[in-house]
Short mmCIF file of C-alpha atoms in Angstrom, two decimals:
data_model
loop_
_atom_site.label_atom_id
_atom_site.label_comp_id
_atom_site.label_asym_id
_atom_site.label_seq_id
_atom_site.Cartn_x
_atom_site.Cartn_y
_atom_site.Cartn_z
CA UNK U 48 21.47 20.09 -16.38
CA UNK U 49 20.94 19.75 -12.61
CA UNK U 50 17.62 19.76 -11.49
CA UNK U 51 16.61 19.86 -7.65
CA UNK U 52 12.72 18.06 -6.96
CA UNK U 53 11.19 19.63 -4.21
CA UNK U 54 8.19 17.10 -2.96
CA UNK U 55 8.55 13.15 -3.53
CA UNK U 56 4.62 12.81 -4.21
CA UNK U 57 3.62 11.52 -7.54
CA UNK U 58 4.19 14.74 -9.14
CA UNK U 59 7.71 14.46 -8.06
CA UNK U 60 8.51 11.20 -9.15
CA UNK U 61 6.93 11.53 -12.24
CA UNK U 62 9.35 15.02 -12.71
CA UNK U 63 12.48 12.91 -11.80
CA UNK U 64 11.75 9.90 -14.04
CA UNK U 65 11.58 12.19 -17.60
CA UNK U 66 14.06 14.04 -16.26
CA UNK U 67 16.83 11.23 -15.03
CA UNK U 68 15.68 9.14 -18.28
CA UNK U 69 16.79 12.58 -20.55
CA UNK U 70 20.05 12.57 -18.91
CA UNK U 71 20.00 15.66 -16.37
CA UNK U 72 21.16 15.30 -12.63
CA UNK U 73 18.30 15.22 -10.96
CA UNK U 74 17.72 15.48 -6.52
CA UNK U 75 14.49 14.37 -5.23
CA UNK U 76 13.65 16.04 -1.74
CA UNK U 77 11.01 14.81 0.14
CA UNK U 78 10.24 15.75 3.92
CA UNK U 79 8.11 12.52 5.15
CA UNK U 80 10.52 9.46 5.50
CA UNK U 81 8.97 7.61 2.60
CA UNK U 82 8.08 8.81 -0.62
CA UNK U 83 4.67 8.54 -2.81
CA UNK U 84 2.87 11.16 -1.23
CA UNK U 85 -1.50 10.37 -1.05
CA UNK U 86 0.22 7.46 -2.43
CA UNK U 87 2.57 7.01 -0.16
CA UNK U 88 2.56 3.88 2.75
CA UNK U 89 4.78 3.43 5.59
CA UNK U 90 5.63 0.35 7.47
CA UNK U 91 4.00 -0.51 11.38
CA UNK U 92 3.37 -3.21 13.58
CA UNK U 93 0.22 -4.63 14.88
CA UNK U 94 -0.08 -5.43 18.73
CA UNK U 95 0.05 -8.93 17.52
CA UNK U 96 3.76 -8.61 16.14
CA UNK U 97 2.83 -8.74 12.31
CA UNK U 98 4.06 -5.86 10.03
CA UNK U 99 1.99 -4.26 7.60
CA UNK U 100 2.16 -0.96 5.03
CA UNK U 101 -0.01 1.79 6.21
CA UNK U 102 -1.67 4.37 3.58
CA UNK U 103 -3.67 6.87 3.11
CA UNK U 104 -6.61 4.94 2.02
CA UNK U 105 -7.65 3.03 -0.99
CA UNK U 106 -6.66 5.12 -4.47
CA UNK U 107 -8.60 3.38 -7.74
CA UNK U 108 -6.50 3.45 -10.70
CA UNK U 109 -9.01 4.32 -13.59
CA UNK U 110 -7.69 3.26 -17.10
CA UNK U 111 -7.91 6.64 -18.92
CA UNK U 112 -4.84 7.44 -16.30
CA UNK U 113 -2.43 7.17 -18.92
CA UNK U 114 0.94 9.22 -17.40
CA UNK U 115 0.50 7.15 -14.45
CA UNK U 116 0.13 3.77 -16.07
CA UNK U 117 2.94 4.98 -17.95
CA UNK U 118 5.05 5.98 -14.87
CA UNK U 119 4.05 2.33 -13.28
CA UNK U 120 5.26 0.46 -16.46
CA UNK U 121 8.64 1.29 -15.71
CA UNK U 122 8.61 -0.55 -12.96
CA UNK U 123 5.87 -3.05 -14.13
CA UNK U 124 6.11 -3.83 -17.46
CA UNK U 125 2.40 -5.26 -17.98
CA UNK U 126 0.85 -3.69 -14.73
CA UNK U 127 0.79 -6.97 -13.33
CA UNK U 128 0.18 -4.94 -10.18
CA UNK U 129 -3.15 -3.84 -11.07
CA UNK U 130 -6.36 -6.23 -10.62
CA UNK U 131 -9.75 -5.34 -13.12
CA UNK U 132 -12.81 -4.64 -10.85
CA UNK U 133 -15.98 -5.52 -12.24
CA UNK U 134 -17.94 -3.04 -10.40
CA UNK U 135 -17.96 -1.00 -7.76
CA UNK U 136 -21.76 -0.55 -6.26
CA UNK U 137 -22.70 2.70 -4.96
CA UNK U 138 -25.43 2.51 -1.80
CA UNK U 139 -27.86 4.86 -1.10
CA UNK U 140 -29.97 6.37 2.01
CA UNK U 141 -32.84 4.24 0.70
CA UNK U 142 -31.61 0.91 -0.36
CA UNK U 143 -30.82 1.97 -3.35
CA UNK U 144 -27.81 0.98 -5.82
CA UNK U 145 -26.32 1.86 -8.61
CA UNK U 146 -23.48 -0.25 -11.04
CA UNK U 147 -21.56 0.76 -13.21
CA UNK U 148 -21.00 -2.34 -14.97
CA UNK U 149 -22.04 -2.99 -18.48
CA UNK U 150 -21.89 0.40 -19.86
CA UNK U 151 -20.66 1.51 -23.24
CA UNK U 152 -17.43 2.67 -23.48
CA UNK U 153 -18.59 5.44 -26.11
CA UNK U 154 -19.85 8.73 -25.15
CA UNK U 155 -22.82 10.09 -24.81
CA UNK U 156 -24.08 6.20 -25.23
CA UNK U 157 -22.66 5.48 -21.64
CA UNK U 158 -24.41 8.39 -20.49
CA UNK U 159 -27.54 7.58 -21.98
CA UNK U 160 -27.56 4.22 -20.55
CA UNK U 161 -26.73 5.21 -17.22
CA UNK U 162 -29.63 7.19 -16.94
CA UNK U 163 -31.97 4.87 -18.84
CA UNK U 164 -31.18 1.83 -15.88
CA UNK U 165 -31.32 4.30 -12.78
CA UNK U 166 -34.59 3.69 -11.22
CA UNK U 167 -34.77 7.20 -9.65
CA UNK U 168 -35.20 9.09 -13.32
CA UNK U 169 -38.07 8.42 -15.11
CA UNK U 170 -39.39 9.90 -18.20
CA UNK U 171 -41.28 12.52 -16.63
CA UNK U 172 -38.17 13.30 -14.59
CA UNK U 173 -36.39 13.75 -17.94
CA UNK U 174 -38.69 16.35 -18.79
CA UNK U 175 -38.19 18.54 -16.55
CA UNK U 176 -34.45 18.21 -16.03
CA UNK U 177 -32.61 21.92 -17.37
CA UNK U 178 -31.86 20.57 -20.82
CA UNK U 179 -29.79 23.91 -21.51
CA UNK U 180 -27.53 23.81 -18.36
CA UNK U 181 -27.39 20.11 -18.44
CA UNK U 182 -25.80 20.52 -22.09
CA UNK U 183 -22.69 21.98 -20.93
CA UNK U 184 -21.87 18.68 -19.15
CA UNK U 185 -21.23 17.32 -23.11
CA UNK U 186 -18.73 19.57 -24.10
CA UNK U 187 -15.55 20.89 -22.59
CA UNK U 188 -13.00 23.47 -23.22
CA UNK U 189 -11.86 27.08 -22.30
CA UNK U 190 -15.39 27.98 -22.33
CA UNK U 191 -16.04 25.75 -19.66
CA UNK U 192 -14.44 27.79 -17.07
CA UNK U 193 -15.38 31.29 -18.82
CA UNK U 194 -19.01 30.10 -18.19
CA UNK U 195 -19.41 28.22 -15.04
CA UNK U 196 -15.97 28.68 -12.57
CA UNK U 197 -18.03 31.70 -10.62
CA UNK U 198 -20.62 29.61 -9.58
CA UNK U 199 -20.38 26.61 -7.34
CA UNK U 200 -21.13 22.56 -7.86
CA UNK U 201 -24.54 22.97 -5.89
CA UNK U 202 -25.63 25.64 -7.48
CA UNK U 203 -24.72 24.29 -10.85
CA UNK U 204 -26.13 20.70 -9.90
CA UNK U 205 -29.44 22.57 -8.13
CA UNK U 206 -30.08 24.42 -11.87
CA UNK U 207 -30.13 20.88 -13.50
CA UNK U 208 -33.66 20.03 -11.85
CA UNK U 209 -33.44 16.67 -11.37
CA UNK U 210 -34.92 14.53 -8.86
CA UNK U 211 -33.93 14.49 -5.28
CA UNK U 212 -32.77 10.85 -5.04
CA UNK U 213 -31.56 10.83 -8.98
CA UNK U 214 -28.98 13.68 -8.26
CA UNK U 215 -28.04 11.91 -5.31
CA UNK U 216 -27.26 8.18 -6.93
CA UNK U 217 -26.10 10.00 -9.69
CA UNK U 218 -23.80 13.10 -9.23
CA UNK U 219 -23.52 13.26 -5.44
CA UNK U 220 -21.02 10.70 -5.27
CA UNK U 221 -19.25 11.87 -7.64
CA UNK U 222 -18.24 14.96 -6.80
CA UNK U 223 -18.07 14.17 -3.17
CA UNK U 224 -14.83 12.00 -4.23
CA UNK U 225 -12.96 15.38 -5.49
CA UNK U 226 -12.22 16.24 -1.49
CA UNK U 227 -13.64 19.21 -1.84
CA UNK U 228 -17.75 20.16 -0.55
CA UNK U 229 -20.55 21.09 -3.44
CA UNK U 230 -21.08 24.41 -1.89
CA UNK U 231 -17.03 25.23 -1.55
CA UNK U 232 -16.18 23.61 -5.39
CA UNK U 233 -16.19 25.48 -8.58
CA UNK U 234 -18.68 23.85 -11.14
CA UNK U 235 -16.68 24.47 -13.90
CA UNK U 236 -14.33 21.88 -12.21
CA UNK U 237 -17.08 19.57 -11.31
CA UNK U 238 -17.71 19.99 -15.69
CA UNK U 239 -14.15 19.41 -16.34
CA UNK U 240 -13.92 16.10 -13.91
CA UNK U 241 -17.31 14.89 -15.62
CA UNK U 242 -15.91 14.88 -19.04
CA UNK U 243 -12.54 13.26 -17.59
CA UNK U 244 -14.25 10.61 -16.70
CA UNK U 245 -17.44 10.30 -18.10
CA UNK U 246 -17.55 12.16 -21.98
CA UNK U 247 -14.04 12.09 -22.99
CA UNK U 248 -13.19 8.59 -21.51
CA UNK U 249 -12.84 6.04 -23.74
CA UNK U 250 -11.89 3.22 -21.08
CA UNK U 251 -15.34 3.13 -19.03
CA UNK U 252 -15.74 3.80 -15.87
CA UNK U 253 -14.42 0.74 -14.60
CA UNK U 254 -11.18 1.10 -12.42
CA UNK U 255 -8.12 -1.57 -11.28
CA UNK U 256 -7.18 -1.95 -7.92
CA UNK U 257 -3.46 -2.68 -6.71
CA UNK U 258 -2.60 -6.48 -5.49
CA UNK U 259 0.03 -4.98 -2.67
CA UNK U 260 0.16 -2.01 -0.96
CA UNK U 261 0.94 1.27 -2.56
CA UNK U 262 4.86 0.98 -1.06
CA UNK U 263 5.91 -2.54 -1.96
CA UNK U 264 3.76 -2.84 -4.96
CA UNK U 265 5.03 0.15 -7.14
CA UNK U 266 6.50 3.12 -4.70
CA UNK U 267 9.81 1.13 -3.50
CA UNK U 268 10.43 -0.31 -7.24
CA UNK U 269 10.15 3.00 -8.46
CA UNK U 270 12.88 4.50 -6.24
CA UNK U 271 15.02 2.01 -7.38
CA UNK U 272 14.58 2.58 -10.62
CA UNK U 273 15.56 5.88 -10.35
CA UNK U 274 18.40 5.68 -8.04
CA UNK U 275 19.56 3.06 -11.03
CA UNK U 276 19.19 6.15 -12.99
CA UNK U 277 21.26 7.97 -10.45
CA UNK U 278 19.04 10.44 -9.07
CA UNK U 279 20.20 11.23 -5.60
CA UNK U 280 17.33 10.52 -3.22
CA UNK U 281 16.62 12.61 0.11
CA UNK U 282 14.27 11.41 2.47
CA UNK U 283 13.55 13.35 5.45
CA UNK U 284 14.46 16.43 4.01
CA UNK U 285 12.46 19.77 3.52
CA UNK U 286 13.19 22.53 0.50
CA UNK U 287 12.79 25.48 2.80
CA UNK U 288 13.49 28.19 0.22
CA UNK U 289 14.80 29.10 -3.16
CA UNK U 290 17.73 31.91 -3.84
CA UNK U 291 17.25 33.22 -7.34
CA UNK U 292 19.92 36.13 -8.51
CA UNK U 293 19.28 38.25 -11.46
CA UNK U 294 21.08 36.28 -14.26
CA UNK U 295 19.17 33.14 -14.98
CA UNK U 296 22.51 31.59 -16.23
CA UNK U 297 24.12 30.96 -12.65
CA UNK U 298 20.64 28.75 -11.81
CA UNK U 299 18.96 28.81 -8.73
CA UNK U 300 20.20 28.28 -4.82
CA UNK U 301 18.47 25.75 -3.20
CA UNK U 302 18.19 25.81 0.70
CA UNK U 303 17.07 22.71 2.12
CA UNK U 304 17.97 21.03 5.42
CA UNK U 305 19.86 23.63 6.52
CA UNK U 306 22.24 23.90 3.65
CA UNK U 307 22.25 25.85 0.38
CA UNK U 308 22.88 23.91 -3.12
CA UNK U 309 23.36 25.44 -6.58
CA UNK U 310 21.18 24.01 -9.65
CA UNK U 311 20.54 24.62 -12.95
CA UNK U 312 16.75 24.43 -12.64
CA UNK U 313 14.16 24.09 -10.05
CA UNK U 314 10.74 22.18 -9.39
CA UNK U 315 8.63 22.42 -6.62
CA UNK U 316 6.16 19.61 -6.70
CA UNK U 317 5.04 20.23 -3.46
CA UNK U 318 1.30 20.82 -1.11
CA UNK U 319 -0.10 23.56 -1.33
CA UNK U 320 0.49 24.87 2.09
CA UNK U 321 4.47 23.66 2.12
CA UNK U 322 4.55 25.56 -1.51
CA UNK U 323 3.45 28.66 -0.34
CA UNK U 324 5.58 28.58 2.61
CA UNK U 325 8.56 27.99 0.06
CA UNK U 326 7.30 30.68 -2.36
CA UNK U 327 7.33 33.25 0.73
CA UNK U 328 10.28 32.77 2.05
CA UNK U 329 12.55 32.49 -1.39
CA UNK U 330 13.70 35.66 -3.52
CA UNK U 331 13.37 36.22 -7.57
CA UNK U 332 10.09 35.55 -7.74
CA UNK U 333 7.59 38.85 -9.16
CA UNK U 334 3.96 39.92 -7.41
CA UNK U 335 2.06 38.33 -9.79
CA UNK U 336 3.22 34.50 -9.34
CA UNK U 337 3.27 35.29 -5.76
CA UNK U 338 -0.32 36.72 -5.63
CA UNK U 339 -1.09 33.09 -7.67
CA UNK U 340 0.33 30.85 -5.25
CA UNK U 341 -1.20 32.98 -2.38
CA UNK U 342 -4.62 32.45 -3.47
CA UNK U 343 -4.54 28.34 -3.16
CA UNK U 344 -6.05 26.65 -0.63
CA UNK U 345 -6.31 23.00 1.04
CA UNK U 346 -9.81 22.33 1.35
CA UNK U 347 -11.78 20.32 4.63
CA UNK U 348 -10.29 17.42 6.19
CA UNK U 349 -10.95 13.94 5.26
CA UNK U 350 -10.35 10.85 7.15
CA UNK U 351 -9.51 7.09 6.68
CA UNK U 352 -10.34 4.85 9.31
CA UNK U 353 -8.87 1.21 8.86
CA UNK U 354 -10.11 -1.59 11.23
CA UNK U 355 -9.00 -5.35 11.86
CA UNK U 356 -12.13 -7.18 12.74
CA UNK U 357 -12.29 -10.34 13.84
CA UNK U 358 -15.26 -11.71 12.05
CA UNK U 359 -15.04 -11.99 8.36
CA UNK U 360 -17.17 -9.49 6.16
CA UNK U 361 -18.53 -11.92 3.29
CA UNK U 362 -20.30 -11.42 0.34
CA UNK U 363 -19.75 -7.94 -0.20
CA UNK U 364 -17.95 -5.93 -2.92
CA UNK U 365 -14.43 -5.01 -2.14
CA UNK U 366 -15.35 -1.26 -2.36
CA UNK U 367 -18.55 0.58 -2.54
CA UNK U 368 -19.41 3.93 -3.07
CA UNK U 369 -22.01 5.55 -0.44
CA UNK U 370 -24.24 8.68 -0.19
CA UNK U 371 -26.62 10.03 2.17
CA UNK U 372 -25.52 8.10 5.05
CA UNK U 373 -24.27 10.62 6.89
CA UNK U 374 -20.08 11.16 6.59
CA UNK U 375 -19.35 8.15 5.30
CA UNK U 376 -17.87 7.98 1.80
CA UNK U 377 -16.81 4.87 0.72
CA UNK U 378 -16.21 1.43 2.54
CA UNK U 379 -13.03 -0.43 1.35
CA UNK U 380 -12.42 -4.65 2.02
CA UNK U 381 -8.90 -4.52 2.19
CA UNK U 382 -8.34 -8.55 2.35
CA UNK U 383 -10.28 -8.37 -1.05
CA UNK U 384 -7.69 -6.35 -2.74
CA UNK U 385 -4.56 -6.44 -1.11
CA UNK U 386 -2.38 -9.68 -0.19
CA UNK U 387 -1.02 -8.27 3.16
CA UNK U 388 -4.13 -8.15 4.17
CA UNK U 389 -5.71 -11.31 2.92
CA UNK U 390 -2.84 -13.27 4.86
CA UNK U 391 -3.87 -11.48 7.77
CA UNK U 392 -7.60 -12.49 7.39
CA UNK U 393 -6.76 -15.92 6.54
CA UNK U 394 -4.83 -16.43 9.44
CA UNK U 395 -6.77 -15.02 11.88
CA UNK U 396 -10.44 -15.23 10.44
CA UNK U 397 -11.91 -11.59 10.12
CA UNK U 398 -11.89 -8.88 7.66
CA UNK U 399 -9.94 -5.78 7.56
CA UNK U 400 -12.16 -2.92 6.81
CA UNK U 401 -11.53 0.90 5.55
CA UNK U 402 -13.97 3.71 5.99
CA UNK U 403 -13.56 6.96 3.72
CA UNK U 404 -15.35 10.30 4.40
CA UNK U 405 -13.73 13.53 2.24
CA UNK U 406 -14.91 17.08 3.27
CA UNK U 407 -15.51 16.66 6.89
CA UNK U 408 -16.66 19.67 9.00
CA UNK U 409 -13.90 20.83 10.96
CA UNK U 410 -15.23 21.47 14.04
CA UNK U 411 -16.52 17.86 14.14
CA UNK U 412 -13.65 15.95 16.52
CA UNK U 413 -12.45 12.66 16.23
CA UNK U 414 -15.22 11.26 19.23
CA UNK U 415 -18.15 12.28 16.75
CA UNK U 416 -16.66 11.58 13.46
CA UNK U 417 -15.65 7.96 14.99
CA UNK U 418 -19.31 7.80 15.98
CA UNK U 419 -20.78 8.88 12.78
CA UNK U 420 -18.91 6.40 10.58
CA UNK U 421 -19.34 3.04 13.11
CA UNK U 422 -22.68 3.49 12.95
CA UNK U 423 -23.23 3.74 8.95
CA UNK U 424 -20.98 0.51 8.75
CA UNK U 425 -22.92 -1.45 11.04
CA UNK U 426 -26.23 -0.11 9.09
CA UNK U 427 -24.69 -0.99 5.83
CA UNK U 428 -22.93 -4.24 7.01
CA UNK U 429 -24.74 -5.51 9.82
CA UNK U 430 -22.54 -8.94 9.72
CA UNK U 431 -19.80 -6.07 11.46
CA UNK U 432 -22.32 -4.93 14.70
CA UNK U 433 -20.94 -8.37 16.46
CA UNK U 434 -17.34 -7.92 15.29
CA UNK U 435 -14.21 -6.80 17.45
CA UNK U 436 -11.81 -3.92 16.40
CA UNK U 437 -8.70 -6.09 17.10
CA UNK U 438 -6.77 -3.22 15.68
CA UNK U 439 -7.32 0.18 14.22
CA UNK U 440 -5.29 2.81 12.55
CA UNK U 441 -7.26 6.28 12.01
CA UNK U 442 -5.59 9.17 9.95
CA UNK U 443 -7.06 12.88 9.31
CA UNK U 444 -5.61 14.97 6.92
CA UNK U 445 -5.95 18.31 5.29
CA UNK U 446 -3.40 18.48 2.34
CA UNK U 447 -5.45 18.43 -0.40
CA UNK U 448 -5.94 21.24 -2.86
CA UNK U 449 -9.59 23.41 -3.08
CA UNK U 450 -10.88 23.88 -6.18
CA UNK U 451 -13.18 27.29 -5.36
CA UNK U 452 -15.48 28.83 -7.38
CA UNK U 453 -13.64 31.91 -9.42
CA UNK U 454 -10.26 29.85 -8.53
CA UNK U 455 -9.05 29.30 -11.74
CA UNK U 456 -8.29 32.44 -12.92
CA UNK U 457 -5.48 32.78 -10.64
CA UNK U 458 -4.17 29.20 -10.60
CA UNK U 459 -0.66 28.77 -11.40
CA UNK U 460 0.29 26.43 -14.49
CA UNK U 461 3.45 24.96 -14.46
CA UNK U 462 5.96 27.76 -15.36
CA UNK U 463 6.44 30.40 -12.80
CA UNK U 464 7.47 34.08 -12.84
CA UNK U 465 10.97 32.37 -13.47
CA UNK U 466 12.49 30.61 -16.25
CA UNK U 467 14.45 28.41 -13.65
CA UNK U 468 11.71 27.25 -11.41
CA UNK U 469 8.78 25.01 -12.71
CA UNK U 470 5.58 23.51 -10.64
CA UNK U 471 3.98 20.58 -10.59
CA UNK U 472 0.97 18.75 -9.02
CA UNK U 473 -2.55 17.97 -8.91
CA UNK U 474 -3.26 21.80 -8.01
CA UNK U 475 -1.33 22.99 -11.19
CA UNK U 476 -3.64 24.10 -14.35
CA UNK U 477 -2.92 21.91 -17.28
CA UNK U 478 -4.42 22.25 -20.40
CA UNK U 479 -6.37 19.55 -20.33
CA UNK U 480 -8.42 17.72 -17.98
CA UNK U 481 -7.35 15.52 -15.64
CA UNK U 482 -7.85 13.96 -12.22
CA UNK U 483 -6.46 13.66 -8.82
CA UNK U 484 -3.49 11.32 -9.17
CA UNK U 485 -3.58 11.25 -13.07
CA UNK U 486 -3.06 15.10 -12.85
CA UNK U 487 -0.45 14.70 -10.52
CA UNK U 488 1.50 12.73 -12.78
CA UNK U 489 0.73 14.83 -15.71
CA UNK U 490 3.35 16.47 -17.75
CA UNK U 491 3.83 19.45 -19.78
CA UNK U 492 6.77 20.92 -21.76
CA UNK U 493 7.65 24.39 -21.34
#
């Protein structure tokens, strides 16, 4: 068969690698100039002449990822790629933090001695947490989403009763890192992400980081390990609609880049906002898959702020988790992970420094957002207060998919109202749980 890719994300690539390994013709359309998607890095300049890859910010590549790891072994045999972490702190409002470390890989021992070593949950805490609600976080299943998708994350997490500072060190950061706010995300999905990672993970909660950027290190193999495969490769390029006639047997029209091309079959791995521009525009498809891909959303903004200092940050973790201090999400050390930018610090003698924060207001601009995050960093890492931003690259975004309560019942899965035309990506419901780039490079046959 011929198969057309719409969207060169992970969800893409993973599509066109089964599908060029099977034997089918397979074109991969993607609209940016380099493929990869959230994973995705493009190649700049500094003012000081040296090159560099660009992302979207730090991605950690938890174990229990399997379909990805999978994907990246065809380009990397034994991951060589990935470096273990050995923790990854997370700092609270109060000088508090919390490792992950150590734990049992087992469930619901890891659980148990999570909360046993958190200094904000005592016994007496214990007692009064919701011991019914908070029993739905250790099983998962269709029930999960019967029970809890109408309700949101905070209102879920609020039921649960525990203390202030507990919920915060404990399930604050966590479901901050999903994109979407506690108020604005369904808690069934908060439950389903929980037992990803926490209850039905038998890897711990311990992640790898990449060695090079996202581009070099795995995206740039990858394409030419398909193209090896033949899969034609269009960069630059945007599906703009789909042409489907009545008889399934003469395949689908695809229109993209101003010209129409015939196919046997159809996937649109795109964003959510690009899909439903597709959907809209193309014919064949009935009311009720178009009433399912109407009702997705992108959710708020978030932002990645990258900075080349010119003092070294020492003796800190190479990422860290934060909460309660104000927008700020995470703080990456980039020369502590990456060897582009450990040359660069080597050479020059400072740090280069990422700062994370998902779900920002949007009628916050850039001035107070900039202003927000400087100031946790120097409260956090006050080695940085007397450091110079030699350079600075600062990216908002708002592509990623919301998860709202009383959402799932219309999410599309990955067949559509027709038999030629399959989606994929991390907004597509799966039968299973899975995660942000591990459902993105999830598959399914239909």
């Amino acid at each position: 068969m011929k198969v057309i890719v719409g969207g060169g994300g992970l969800a893409g690539l993973s599509a066109a690698t089964v599908l060029a390994e099977a034997g089918h013709e397979v074109v991969l359309i993607e609209r940016e100039s380099f493929a990869g998607g959230r994973v995705g890095c493009w190649r700049s300049k500094l003012a000081s002449g040296d090159s560099f890859h660009m992302e979207r910010g730090f991605h950690a590549f938890f174990r229990q990822y399997y379909n990805l790891r999978s994907l990246m072994q065809r380009v990397d045999p034994t991951l060589s790629m990935l470096e273990p972490q050995r923790d990854y702190p997370i700092l609270g409002p109060k000088g508090q933090v919390e490792s992950f470390s150590g734990l049992s890989t087992k469930a619901p021992f890891n659980i148990a001695q999570l909360v046993w070593r958190t200094p904000t949950l005592g016994l007496r805490d214990l007692m009064g947490v919701n011991v019914k609600n908070a029993s739905s976080m250790l099983g998962y299943g269709p029930h999960t989403y019967d029970k809890w998708d109408h309700i949101s994350a905070r209102e879920y997490l609020d039921s649960l009763r525990f203390p202030a500072d507990a919920r915060q060190m404990l399930f604050d950061v966590f479901s901050h890192s999903f994109f979407n706010p506690e108020d604005k995300f369904s808690a069934a999905e908060l439950l389903m992400q929980f037992h990803f990672y926490f209850m039905g993970n038998p890897e711990g909660l311990i992640f790898d980081t990449m060695t090079k950027p996202f581009g070099p290190g795995f995206i740039e193999p990858l394409l030419g390990y398909l193209r090896g495969l033949g899969v034609e490769l269009r960069l630059g390029e945007s599906v703009e609609r789909l042409e489907l006639g009545d008889d399934p047997s003469e395949g689908v029209s695809v229109i993209s880049g101003g010209r129409s091309e015939r196919a046997d079959a159809a996937i649109l791995a795109l964003s959510v906002e690009p899909l439903k521009s597709v959907v809209e525009a193309s014919t064949g498809f009935d009311a009720t898959f178009r009433a399912q891909v109407s009702s997705l959303e992108t959710t708020l903004p978030f932002v990645v702020w990258r900075m080349w200092l010119d003092k070294p940050v020492n003796k800190r973790a190479p990422f860290a988790g934060t909460v309660g201090h104000g927008l700020l999400d995470n703080i990456s050390i980039y020369e502590k992970l990456e060897d582009e930018s450990a040359a660069w610090a080597k050479k020059q003698g400072g740090s280069v420094v990422e700062l994370h924060a998902y779900g920002v207001p949007e009628e916050l601009d850039e001035a107070a957002i900039r202003a927000d995050l400087i100031r946790t960093l120097h409260e956090l890492y006050p080695e940085t207060r007397d450091a110079d931003v030699v350079e600075e690259r600062y990216l908002r975004r708002q592509d990623c998919p919301a998860f709202a309560p009383g959402s799932d019942a219309l999410r599309p899965g990955v067949a559509t109202s027709d038999p030629r035309v399959f989606l994929a990506g991390d907004f597509v419901k799966v039968p299973w749980p899975s995660a942000q780039i591990g459902r993105a490079s999830c598959r399914e046959r239909v």
